[in-house]
Amino acid sequence: MSSLASPEKVWWKPLCRDERLWVAVALAWSLFMFFGMLGWGAIGNQHLPVETYRVNIGEFRQLTNDFNQKYTVGTQNGVPVVRPPEGGDVYLLASAWKWSSILELKEGVAYRIHLSSADFQHGFSLQPTNLNFQILPEYDYVVTLTPDKAGEYQVVCNEFCGPGHNLMVGKIIVTE
Amino acid sequence: MNITQESAFRTCSVTGLRVHLPAQKLIITNAVAAVVFLLIGGILALLIALTRWEVVQLLPADLYYRFLSVHGTVMLVFWIVFFEVAGLYFGGTVLLNARLLRPGLGWFAFVLMLAGAVMSTLVTFAGGADIMFTAYVPLKAHPLFYLGVILFAVGALLAVGLFLATVIVAKKEKRYTGSVPLVTYGLIAAAIIAVFTLVSGAIVFVPAFLWSLGIISSFDPGAYRVLFWAFGHPAQQINLSAMVAVWYALATLTTGAKPVNEKLSRFAFLLYILFINLGSVHHLMVDPALSQANRIFNTSYFFYLAVLGSLIHAYSIPAGVEVAQRAKGYAKGLFQWLVKAPWKEPGFAALAVSFVIFGFIGGTSGVIQGMQVNMIAHNTLRIPGHFHATVVGGTTLAFMGLAYYLIPLMTRRQLVGKAWASAQPYIYGVGVTMLSLGMLWSGILGVPRRTYDIAASSAGVAAPAYAGSDVTLAIMGVGAVIAVIGGAIFVGIAVLTLLTGKKMK
């Protein structure tokens, strides 16, 4: 008998003690990890509350333009700096290869951040916190986010979106 | 010539195995195609790794993205699947003492696969598909890119069908008695997963092809992702199942190990077939649209039962080796069997290194970051760090180890440079380990994958510092160079054996 030849006629033999023990431990560990997946959400607050809506690209662009116009407080290198009302809806549109605004948020306040794309798939990677989301065109992805520490954060696109992809860096400023 | 005739067989003077000559030709041809694509992918690997190593930054941005696109498809699909087809024909004929049912169909499948692979590779090199392995819509490639992938998938599906038919007919013709060998069983599991995978590939690439031609006007990016990952990740599960089958084969070839419990090992393969493809949903963990419950359930591989399958193999394979070694008299203490293992035998070295890299770096990182901590891992370098440990350190190295036996057996030529072959798995293993750990550490620091330059930015916003990434990216770069040297040694041995190896009877 070998792994390269047909086994003897009756090969379904009971497991020995060591095998039973190993399988039992491995199974217990598998189940522990599964319930861990639920647990991180319940205890560790690991799963962000997210909602998704269908949206037309033009519609989302309009919402973003209106939002920018209403709440822009300045510009940095030609990019509008937008300070939304506390706890309000925030629209951030990704397009090759820029973000629609630099956001100025307040520490400890929950915002509904709407993410969408005007063209390709993009990634929303908040650094240095290292939180990552996938952004798709025609999907309005609403992430409820409460900044918990003042400072400057970068928003890096981490989904390949064409030759200028690596230049696509935005910013979120969190004030006290 | 009647291919069922005895004259179509030869008996190997070393192993006593009976080899069906038409099958042998197909095995060699598919393996040669595999090695050619490995060579192309390996050269590109060196170039792109030396670009991601920021202080070197070898290539300009456009070539980096282009070569990365070719590297992904050539390595993840063409090299591995060509080799797997060779492995399937081997497991379906030589191990079963059987004939390949329809060699003509095998050649037709090969031509389709080769035409498709060459087409999509050339189109990408020519700049027609700078869209990465994932080809996420709405990024659009030249229609011939999609057509190439479709042709390859159809050819591979025919090859898988031919293998399954060969196994069934071998049973009917009583070429073997009782059940199939464990290695063939594992390959059948891989073939079943391959059917699901390749059909999914057709379901996603056919509409993408039509969309690129303008026949259909849009392709929902969310739907594309679901469909693509029903192809993209299961393709790696074919590799997993085939690799584990190869591990069992290498354990037997190098130490005489027998499966300690056929029932348990076969049950573990069954767990793969039933549950492993669910895990693909982990690619969509931070996507819009899918519900939390869907994600949690699916990404856990159905209560992690597919992981249980891997843990069973993780026990069975070393246990088989230990039992065989102890029977040889290496029974002193707990570990004499391991110390006295044939570490200089290329196949055992490949088995051991592949087993350790896959298990301790690849498998664990996959389970942890694919599911548990996905939100802080998604699209960072942690992801390629994971799959270079599984597909390169695990599958590719295991296949290289098998090739050291398959090539002499099939070509009847002595392996050239056995001493090089003995060292190769260690060199390759050190390289891939550094490469993977460098990527994993970089990703933990937040460094994104698939990006040309992490220090650049356009909007006047300074890019993040990723403090420490200069060191972790250097580890990745040096590891890549060592791994490519190890890969080159393998390709050199394979090519020289094929062309200049001393003829055996």
XYZ file of C-alpha atoms in Angstrom:
681
model
C 0.000 0.000 0.000
C 1.222 3.489 -0.822
C -0.342 6.772 -1.779
C 0.570 6.009 -5.389
C -1.109 2.599 -5.586
C -4.632 1.382 -4.979
C -5.263 0.715 -1.298
C -6.167 -2.711 0.020
C -9.745 -3.697 -0.512
C -11.145 -2.479 2.795
C -9.495 0.824 3.648
C -12.187 2.469 5.753
C -10.726 1.654 9.117
C -11.519 3.322 12.422
C -9.314 6.204 13.507
C -6.701 5.498 16.129
C -6.622 7.393 19.427
C -4.134 10.049 18.269
C -6.153 10.680 15.127
C -9.402 11.050 17.019
C -7.760 13.485 19.404
C -6.258 15.558 16.579
C -9.524 15.734 14.655
C -11.437 16.677 17.816
C -9.012 19.502 18.657
C -8.980 20.736 15.061
C -12.769 20.666 14.857
C -13.104 22.513 18.153
C -10.668 25.133 16.893
C -12.595 25.489 13.616
C -15.847 26.068 15.473
C -14.155 28.473 17.879
C -12.928 30.537 14.937
C -16.364 30.531 13.340
C -18.028 31.831 16.456
C -15.112 34.221 16.774
C -16.228 35.751 13.473
C -19.602 36.500 15.068
C -17.941 37.465 18.318
C -15.688 40.159 16.860
C -18.835 41.870 15.635
C -20.735 41.577 18.889
C -17.963 42.064 21.442
C -15.128 43.689 19.567
C -17.308 46.023 17.503
C -15.293 44.929 14.480
C -17.881 45.182 11.745
C -18.545 48.720 10.655
C -22.199 49.598 10.244
C -22.555 49.948 6.478
C -25.468 50.431 4.098
C -25.554 50.235 0.322
C -27.792 51.911 -2.233
C -27.968 51.878 -6.009
C -26.966 55.179 -7.486
C -26.496 56.633 -10.915
C -23.029 58.120 -11.496
C -24.444 61.506 -12.570
C -26.732 61.630 -9.554
C -23.899 60.946 -7.120
C -21.706 63.538 -8.830
C -24.513 66.075 -8.397
C -24.883 65.212 -4.705
C -21.117 65.595 -4.253
C -21.027 68.950 -6.076
C -23.933 70.282 -3.994
C -22.272 69.040 -0.820
C -18.944 70.644 -1.757
C -20.574 73.949 -2.733
C -22.534 74.184 0.482
C -19.801 73.358 2.960
C -16.477 74.348 1.357
C -14.364 76.417 3.757
C -11.211 76.776 1.660
C -8.895 75.051 -0.757
C -5.564 73.274 -0.557
C -3.640 72.897 -3.839
C -6.883 73.374 -5.743
C -8.755 70.700 -3.790
C -11.759 72.006 -1.827
C -11.585 71.635 1.942
C -15.080 70.763 3.109
C -16.430 70.999 6.650
C -19.764 69.138 6.831
C -22.295 69.839 9.591
C -21.777 67.683 12.655
C -23.331 64.282 12.255
C -24.475 65.000 8.707
C -24.186 63.182 5.401
C -20.797 63.397 3.712
C -20.228 62.711 0.008
C -16.814 61.619 -1.212
C -16.459 60.795 -4.893
C -13.446 58.879 -6.155
C -12.382 59.291 -9.764
C -9.190 58.609 -11.680
C -7.041 59.844 -9.987
C -8.351 62.136 -7.295
C -10.753 62.475 -4.378
C -13.518 65.069 -4.610
C -12.530 66.915 -1.435
C -10.430 67.123 1.675
C -12.805 66.504 4.565
C -12.660 68.310 7.872
C -14.434 66.242 10.525
C -14.899 66.658 14.248
C -13.585 64.227 16.811
C -16.236 62.106 18.541
C -19.017 62.903 16.073
C -20.612 60.200 13.889
C -20.804 60.974 10.161
C -22.527 59.079 7.389
C -19.859 58.965 4.715
C -21.179 58.153 1.239
C -18.512 56.614 -0.984
C -18.831 56.074 -4.713
C -16.833 56.200 -7.917
C -17.248 58.202 -11.107
C -15.398 55.711 -13.284
C -13.430 52.629 -12.191
C -13.248 50.632 -8.985
C -11.253 52.408 -6.308
C -10.071 51.659 -2.811
C -10.607 53.780 0.290
C -7.637 53.166 2.556
C -7.524 55.386 5.638
C -3.938 55.803 6.835
C -2.246 55.467 9.232
C -5.296 53.869 10.895
C -5.301 51.287 8.099
C -9.028 50.853 7.456
C -9.906 49.672 3.952
C -13.079 49.691 1.831
C -13.867 48.861 -1.764
C -15.539 51.591 -3.814
C -17.609 50.694 -6.880
C -19.266 52.931 -9.447
C -23.075 52.918 -9.282
C -23.025 51.844 -5.642
C -23.596 54.353 -2.839
C -21.644 52.807 0.017
C -22.510 54.486 3.312
C -19.993 54.012 6.109
C -20.910 55.415 9.507
C -17.656 56.666 10.914
C -16.823 58.346 14.189
C -13.314 59.852 14.232
C -11.861 59.129 17.650
C -8.585 61.024 17.470
C -7.762 64.474 16.138
C -5.085 64.757 13.491
C -4.451 64.418 9.778
C -5.240 61.185 7.953
C -4.460 60.196 4.394
C -6.952 58.534 2.101
C -4.993 56.321 -0.282
C -6.590 54.640 -3.276
C -5.581 50.998 -2.945
C -7.485 49.477 -5.856
C -5.640 49.654 -9.169
C -7.412 52.267 -11.312
C -5.044 52.968 -14.196
C -1.569 54.438 -14.699
C -2.023 57.368 -12.274
C -3.304 55.106 -9.498
C -0.376 55.615 -7.150
C -0.845 59.402 -7.217
C -4.360 59.215 -5.804
C -3.900 60.396 -2.238
C -6.499 62.438 -0.356
C -6.871 63.706 3.169
C -9.214 63.813 6.141
C -8.539 66.374 8.855
C -10.010 65.613 12.272
C -10.328 68.578 14.613
C -10.885 68.539 18.381
C -2.529 2.411 -34.251
C -5.037 1.072 -31.833
C -4.352 3.007 -28.677
C -5.779 0.320 -26.444
C -3.125 -2.103 -27.617
C -0.364 -3.261 -25.337
C 2.163 -1.883 -27.818
C 1.063 1.611 -26.800
C 2.521 0.984 -23.344
C 6.040 0.741 -22.020
C 7.147 -0.448 -18.611
C 9.489 1.808 -16.656
C 12.577 -0.181 -15.715
C 13.112 1.774 -12.474
C 9.617 2.032 -11.013
C 7.860 -0.814 -12.797
C 5.064 1.593 -13.700
C 3.342 1.094 -17.028
C 3.282 4.236 -19.128
C 0.798 4.869 -21.916
C 2.912 6.434 -24.669
C 0.305 8.850 -26.100
C -0.316 10.046 -22.534
C 3.411 10.420 -21.986
C 3.719 12.766 -24.964
C 0.888 14.918 -23.674
C 2.324 14.973 -20.144
C 5.716 16.136 -21.423
C 4.199 18.748 -23.742
C 1.939 20.248 -21.083
C 4.799 20.282 -18.571
C 7.096 22.014 -21.059
C 4.459 24.687 -21.706
C 4.118 25.107 -17.933
C 7.859 25.619 -17.455
C 8.014 28.144 -20.315
C 5.307 30.227 -18.637
C 7.070 29.841 -15.292
C 10.197 31.241 -16.919
C 8.321 34.256 -18.333
C 6.563 34.878 -15.031
C 9.814 34.522 -13.114
C 11.664 37.118 -15.178
C 8.741 39.508 -14.671
C 8.725 38.683 -10.945
C 12.284 39.940 -10.644
C 11.504 43.161 -12.521
C 8.368 44.041 -10.576
C 9.800 43.130 -7.184
C 12.805 45.352 -7.879
C 10.331 48.101 -8.741
C 8.272 47.718 -5.575
C 11.498 47.889 -3.581
C 11.296 51.671 -3.452
C 15.008 52.445 -3.317
C 15.576 50.493 -6.537
C 12.369 51.323 -8.489
C 13.660 49.691 -11.637
C 10.781 50.117 -14.097
C 8.736 53.146 -15.154
C 5.124 53.170 -13.891
C 3.416 51.985 -17.083
C 5.731 48.993 -17.533
C 5.374 48.093 -13.863
C 1.587 47.866 -14.137
C 1.829 46.016 -17.456
C 4.342 43.456 -16.243
C 2.408 42.976 -13.017
C -0.694 42.197 -15.094
C 1.205 39.602 -17.164
C 2.958 38.142 -14.111
C -0.343 37.555 -12.306
C -2.094 35.732 -15.137
C 0.950 33.798 -16.348
C 1.812 32.502 -12.879
C -1.595 32.059 -11.259
C -3.238 30.528 -14.307
C -0.971 29.423 -17.157
C 2.050 27.935 -15.353
C -0.008 26.208 -12.722
C -2.849 24.907 -14.873
C -0.556 23.554 -17.609
C 1.380 21.694 -14.925
C -1.832 20.484 -13.316
C -3.059 19.100 -16.628
C 0.221 17.195 -16.913
C -0.317 15.968 -13.340
C -3.907 14.916 -14.057
C -2.876 12.887 -17.107
C -0.150 11.273 -14.997
C -2.474 10.459 -12.089
C -5.202 9.244 -14.441
C -3.039 6.948 -16.558
C 0.337 5.936 -15.102
C -0.887 5.533 -11.515
C -3.932 3.584 -12.676
C -2.032 1.476 -15.203
C -4.500 2.878 -17.717
C -4.645 4.414 -21.171
C -5.523 8.033 -21.875
C -8.974 7.766 -23.342
C -8.780 10.184 -26.279
C -5.283 11.548 -26.890
C -6.651 13.550 -29.833
C -8.949 15.431 -27.488
C -5.975 16.010 -25.212
C -4.083 17.640 -28.088
C -7.105 19.725 -29.023
C -7.359 20.911 -25.418
C -3.647 21.694 -25.397
C -3.849 23.737 -28.597
C -6.791 25.747 -27.238
C -4.992 26.394 -23.963
C -1.755 27.375 -25.658
C -3.488 29.621 -28.204
C -5.466 31.321 -25.436
C -2.473 31.743 -23.165
C -0.252 33.134 -25.930
C -2.995 35.453 -27.135
C -3.779 37.042 -23.793
C -0.089 37.251 -22.846
C 0.848 39.000 -26.111
C -2.123 41.367 -25.909
C -1.097 42.342 -22.375
C 2.563 42.811 -23.329
C 1.413 44.994 -26.226
C -0.407 47.253 -23.763
C -3.904 46.000 -24.488
C -4.746 44.812 -20.989
C -3.076 46.873 -18.263
C -5.840 45.819 -15.905
C -4.194 43.292 -13.563
C -5.049 39.629 -13.074
C -8.427 40.615 -11.608
C -9.477 42.621 -14.703
C -12.089 44.444 -12.636
C -14.700 46.127 -14.802
C -15.115 48.947 -15.771
C -11.388 48.864 -16.546
C -11.458 47.587 -20.097
C -8.995 45.441 -22.021
C -8.722 44.620 -25.709
C -11.345 41.952 -26.626
C -8.585 39.475 -27.559
C -7.429 39.447 -23.927
C -10.794 38.127 -22.741
C -11.009 35.774 -25.712
C -7.602 34.355 -24.819
C -8.669 33.637 -21.247
C -11.905 32.038 -22.497
C -10.042 29.790 -24.961
C -7.652 28.756 -22.219
C -10.513 27.992 -19.818
C -12.393 25.944 -22.430
C -9.235 23.985 -23.245
C -8.552 23.352 -19.563
C -12.147 22.243 -19.048
C -11.781 19.722 -21.901
C -8.555 18.433 -20.355
C -10.260 18.002 -16.987
C -13.163 16.205 -18.676
C -10.712 13.913 -20.461
C -9.030 13.094 -17.152
C -12.319 12.261 -15.441
C -13.451 10.113 -18.391
C -10.077 8.338 -18.371
C -10.460 7.488 -14.677
C -13.993 6.171 -15.207
C -13.045 4.041 -18.208
C -9.947 2.697 -16.426
C -12.259 1.356 -13.731
C -14.562 -0.174 -16.351
C -11.657 -1.801 -18.141
C -10.426 -3.146 -14.795
C -7.005 -1.528 -15.196
C -6.796 -1.370 -11.422
C -8.686 -3.099 -8.641
C -10.523 -1.559 -5.732
C -10.308 2.180 -5.107
C -8.073 4.686 -6.866
C -4.742 5.514 -5.186
C -4.882 8.375 -2.685
C -2.865 10.682 -4.973
C -5.310 10.110 -7.834
C -8.157 10.689 -5.356
C -6.676 14.080 -4.456
C -6.300 14.898 -8.136
C -9.933 13.949 -8.742
C -10.891 16.357 -5.959
C -8.823 19.031 -7.716
C -10.529 18.193 -11.023
C -13.994 18.533 -9.492
C -13.074 21.915 -8.024
C -11.632 22.810 -11.446
C -14.942 22.171 -13.192
C -16.697 24.652 -10.894
C -13.844 27.115 -11.295
C -13.559 26.998 -15.069
C -17.305 27.219 -15.606
C -17.334 30.298 -13.354
C -14.458 31.690 -15.394
C -16.529 31.317 -18.547
C -19.541 32.928 -16.843
C -17.516 36.018 -15.963
C -15.242 36.347 -19.008
C -17.833 35.708 -21.742
C -19.934 38.768 -20.788
C -16.727 40.766 -20.244
C -15.654 39.809 -23.771
C -19.039 40.859 -25.198
C -18.878 44.087 -23.197
C -15.391 44.870 -24.546
C -16.777 44.412 -28.069
C -19.622 46.800 -27.291
C -22.282 44.103 -27.767
C -23.541 44.547 -24.226
C -23.439 48.060 -22.875
C -22.557 47.595 -19.216
C -21.363 45.044 -16.712
C -22.239 45.669 -13.082
C -18.949 45.944 -11.158
C -20.426 44.333 -8.018
C -21.761 41.360 -9.960
C -18.429 41.069 -11.765
C -16.602 40.781 -8.450
C -18.868 37.995 -7.211
C -18.475 36.063 -10.462
C -14.767 36.738 -10.862
C -13.973 35.445 -7.401
C -15.949 32.293 -8.099
C -13.141 31.754 -10.620
C -10.177 33.575 -9.115
C -9.998 32.006 -5.692
C -11.303 28.512 -6.506
C -8.476 28.406 -9.082
C -6.180 28.520 -6.061
C -8.192 25.765 -4.385
C -7.440 23.508 -7.369
C -3.809 24.256 -6.584
C -4.366 23.445 -2.926
C -5.926 20.075 -3.604
C -3.379 19.184 -6.295
C -0.532 20.310 -4.032
C -1.709 18.133 -1.152
C -1.964 15.178 -3.552
C 1.611 15.917 -4.657
C 2.709 16.083 -1.003
C 1.380 12.553 -0.449
C 3.170 11.452 -3.636
C 6.476 13.014 -2.588
C 6.233 11.483 0.894
C 5.833 8.049 -0.669
C 8.517 8.554 -3.323
C 11.157 9.822 -0.903
C 10.499 7.948 2.350
C 8.157 5.144 1.357
C 5.429 6.701 3.517
C 1.995 5.144 3.350
C -1.183 7.010 4.186
C -1.692 6.289 7.901
C -5.420 6.242 7.460
C -6.901 6.247 3.962
C -10.342 7.035 5.333
C -9.239 10.159 7.155
C -7.149 11.508 4.268
C -9.907 10.921 1.741
C -12.473 12.504 4.060
C -10.261 15.599 4.206
C -10.283 15.854 0.394
C -14.070 15.506 0.504
C -14.224 18.483 2.887
C -12.324 20.505 0.265
C -14.780 19.587 -2.483
C -17.792 20.435 -0.371
C -16.756 23.595 1.400
C -13.594 25.264 0.225
C -15.072 27.355 -2.550
C -17.406 29.193 -0.188
C -14.380 30.938 1.197
C -13.991 32.963 -1.987
C -16.486 35.464 -0.621
C -13.730 36.819 1.624
C -12.674 38.946 -1.353
C -15.939 40.812 -0.901
C -15.674 41.405 2.855
C -15.386 45.184 2.527
C -17.489 45.493 -0.631
C -20.824 47.222 -0.692
C -23.991 45.199 -1.201
C -23.474 41.831 0.491
C -25.048 41.292 3.909
C -22.922 40.768 6.975
C -24.448 37.314 7.573
C -23.601 36.183 4.052
C -20.018 37.311 4.433
C -19.454 35.753 7.833
C -20.935 32.398 6.917
C -19.276 32.005 3.554
C -15.872 33.341 4.387
C -15.629 30.889 7.253
C -15.484 28.064 4.679
C -18.679 26.728 6.267
C -17.683 26.641 9.941
C -14.029 26.336 8.833
C -14.642 22.713 7.853
C -12.369 23.121 4.825
C -9.677 24.333 7.209
C -10.316 21.145 9.184
C -9.483 19.274 5.964
C -6.125 21.031 5.778
C -5.437 20.343 9.443
C -6.076 16.643 8.807
C -3.511 16.609 5.993
C -1.150 18.545 8.244
C -1.340 15.565 10.600
C -1.516 12.684 8.129
C 1.450 13.534 5.930
C 4.097 13.955 8.664
C 2.567 10.971 10.485
C 3.001 8.811 7.384
C 6.627 9.891 7.070
C 7.251 9.235 10.777
C 5.784 5.734 10.644
C 7.845 4.877 7.542
C 11.039 6.243 9.074
C 10.522 4.421 12.380
C 9.949 1.197 10.467
C 13.379 1.726 8.924
C 14.883 1.764 12.417
C 15.044 5.492 13.036
C 13.062 5.078 16.217
C 15.272 6.699 18.848
C 13.596 9.404 20.890
C 10.929 11.681 19.565
C 12.665 13.130 16.557
C 15.290 10.735 15.179
C 12.875 9.894 12.345
C 12.912 13.542 11.354
C 16.648 14.128 11.803
C 17.402 11.081 9.664
C 14.924 12.037 6.967
C 16.334 12.247 3.411
C 16.954 15.994 3.551
C 19.279 15.844 0.530
C 16.667 14.178 -1.661
C 15.171 16.957 -3.830
C 11.636 15.628 -3.454
C 11.810 15.445 0.313
C 13.396 18.894 0.566
C 10.633 20.299 -1.643
C 7.966 18.527 0.410
C 9.311 19.754 3.739
C 9.899 23.370 2.688
C 6.612 23.602 0.789
C 4.724 22.085 3.737
C 6.200 24.532 6.247
C 5.784 27.652 4.090
C 2.259 26.747 3.053
C 1.117 25.746 6.510
C 2.771 28.236 8.777
C 2.806 31.334 6.566
C 0.310 30.800 3.757
C -2.589 28.989 5.354
C -2.571 30.851 8.634
C -2.214 34.285 7.043
C -5.080 33.428 4.705
C -7.444 32.380 7.445
C -6.517 35.344 9.615
C -6.570 38.174 7.109
C -9.022 36.750 4.613
C -11.669 36.751 7.266
C -10.831 37.788 10.765
C -9.011 41.053 10.130
C -10.016 41.705 6.550
C -10.785 45.380 7.076
C -7.183 46.171 8.005
C -5.721 43.852 5.353
C -7.857 44.403 2.248
C -5.753 45.456 -0.757
C -2.625 45.964 1.298
C 0.583 44.039 0.608
C -0.600 41.525 3.215
C -2.686 39.910 0.489
C 0.138 39.132 -1.974
C 2.216 38.237 1.091
C -0.357 35.546 1.839
C -0.683 34.100 -1.624
C 2.999 34.057 -2.441
C 3.356 31.770 0.573
C 0.532 29.509 -0.652
C 0.875 29.473 -4.420
C 4.634 30.017 -4.728
C 6.167 28.614 -1.549
C 3.464 25.927 -1.357
C 2.100 24.806 -4.715
C 4.894 25.872 -7.054
C 7.610 24.363 -4.888
C 5.657 21.111 -4.474
C 5.234 20.911 -8.244
C 8.951 21.557 -8.738
C 9.665 18.705 -6.321
C 7.395 16.370 -8.279
C 8.979 17.473 -11.558
C 12.347 16.129 -10.370
C 10.785 12.637 -10.592
C 8.235 13.194 -13.322
C 10.735 14.491 -15.878
C 13.118 11.487 -15.690
C 10.179 9.059 -15.584
C 8.486 10.590 -18.611
C 11.512 11.491 -20.749
C 13.691 8.500 -19.757
C 16.578 10.843 -19.161
C 18.658 11.140 -16.007
C 18.176 14.303 -14.011
C 20.983 16.770 -14.748
C 22.597 18.386 -11.699
C 21.135 16.354 -8.838
C 23.190 18.322 -6.303
C 21.648 21.552 -7.599
C 18.221 19.955 -7.353
C 18.925 19.053 -3.711
C 19.802 22.640 -2.837
C 17.123 24.276 -4.968
C 14.129 23.834 -2.613
C 16.072 25.434 0.250
C 17.255 28.399 -1.823
C 13.776 28.900 -3.229
C 12.239 28.446 0.221
C 14.452 31.074 1.856
C 13.661 33.503 -0.964
C 9.900 32.971 -0.892
C 9.814 33.155 2.910
C 11.590 36.522 2.900
C 9.424 37.745 0.031
C 6.206 36.750 1.786
C 7.174 38.024 5.214
C 8.419 41.296 3.704
C 5.086 41.739 1.963
C 3.077 40.746 5.051
C 4.981 43.182 7.256
C 4.660 45.964 4.695
C 0.927 45.337 4.503
C 0.599 45.457 8.268
C 2.169 48.924 8.052
C -0.579 49.817 5.568
C 1.425 49.699 2.336
C -1.030 49.098 -0.537
C -0.567 46.355 -3.113
C -0.371 47.008 -6.857
C 0.953 50.510 -6.531
C 3.967 51.914 -8.312
C 5.278 54.355 -5.767
C 4.028 54.702 -2.199
C 5.780 58.050 -1.701
C 4.139 59.878 -4.608
C 0.906 61.877 -4.662
C -0.721 64.373 -6.983
C -3.072 66.602 -5.019
C -0.417 68.223 -2.901
C -1.302 65.849 -0.060
C 1.770 64.094 1.299
C 1.568 60.323 1.017
C 1.526 58.381 4.297
C 4.925 57.600 5.781
C 4.357 53.867 6.435
C 7.170 54.080 8.978
C 9.448 51.080 8.733
C 8.392 50.080 5.250
C 11.865 50.843 3.882
C 13.108 47.828 5.834
C 10.165 45.518 5.105
C 10.210 46.315 1.379
C 13.953 45.620 1.307
C 13.301 42.187 2.866
C 10.735 41.607 0.131
C 13.148 42.720 -2.610
C 16.087 40.623 -1.426
C 13.750 37.650 -0.955
C 12.471 38.043 -4.506
C 16.009 37.998 -5.906
C 16.845 34.805 -3.977
C 13.563 33.179 -5.017
C 14.166 34.022 -8.671
C 17.641 32.463 -8.432
C 16.013 29.344 -6.969
C 13.409 29.358 -9.734
C 16.104 29.753 -12.384
C 17.958 26.722 -11.002
C 14.771 24.685 -11.373
C 14.136 25.858 -14.942
C 17.806 25.179 -15.792
C 17.663 21.630 -14.444
C 14.357 20.929 -16.228
C 15.520 22.273 -19.591
C 18.975 20.662 -19.450
C 17.483 17.301 -18.459
C 15.035 17.450 -21.313
C 17.699 18.388 -23.877
C 20.938 16.829 -22.641
C 20.054 14.327 -19.892
C 21.708 10.928 -20.209
C 19.314 8.462 -21.818
C 17.984 5.667 -19.634
C 16.488 2.440 -20.859
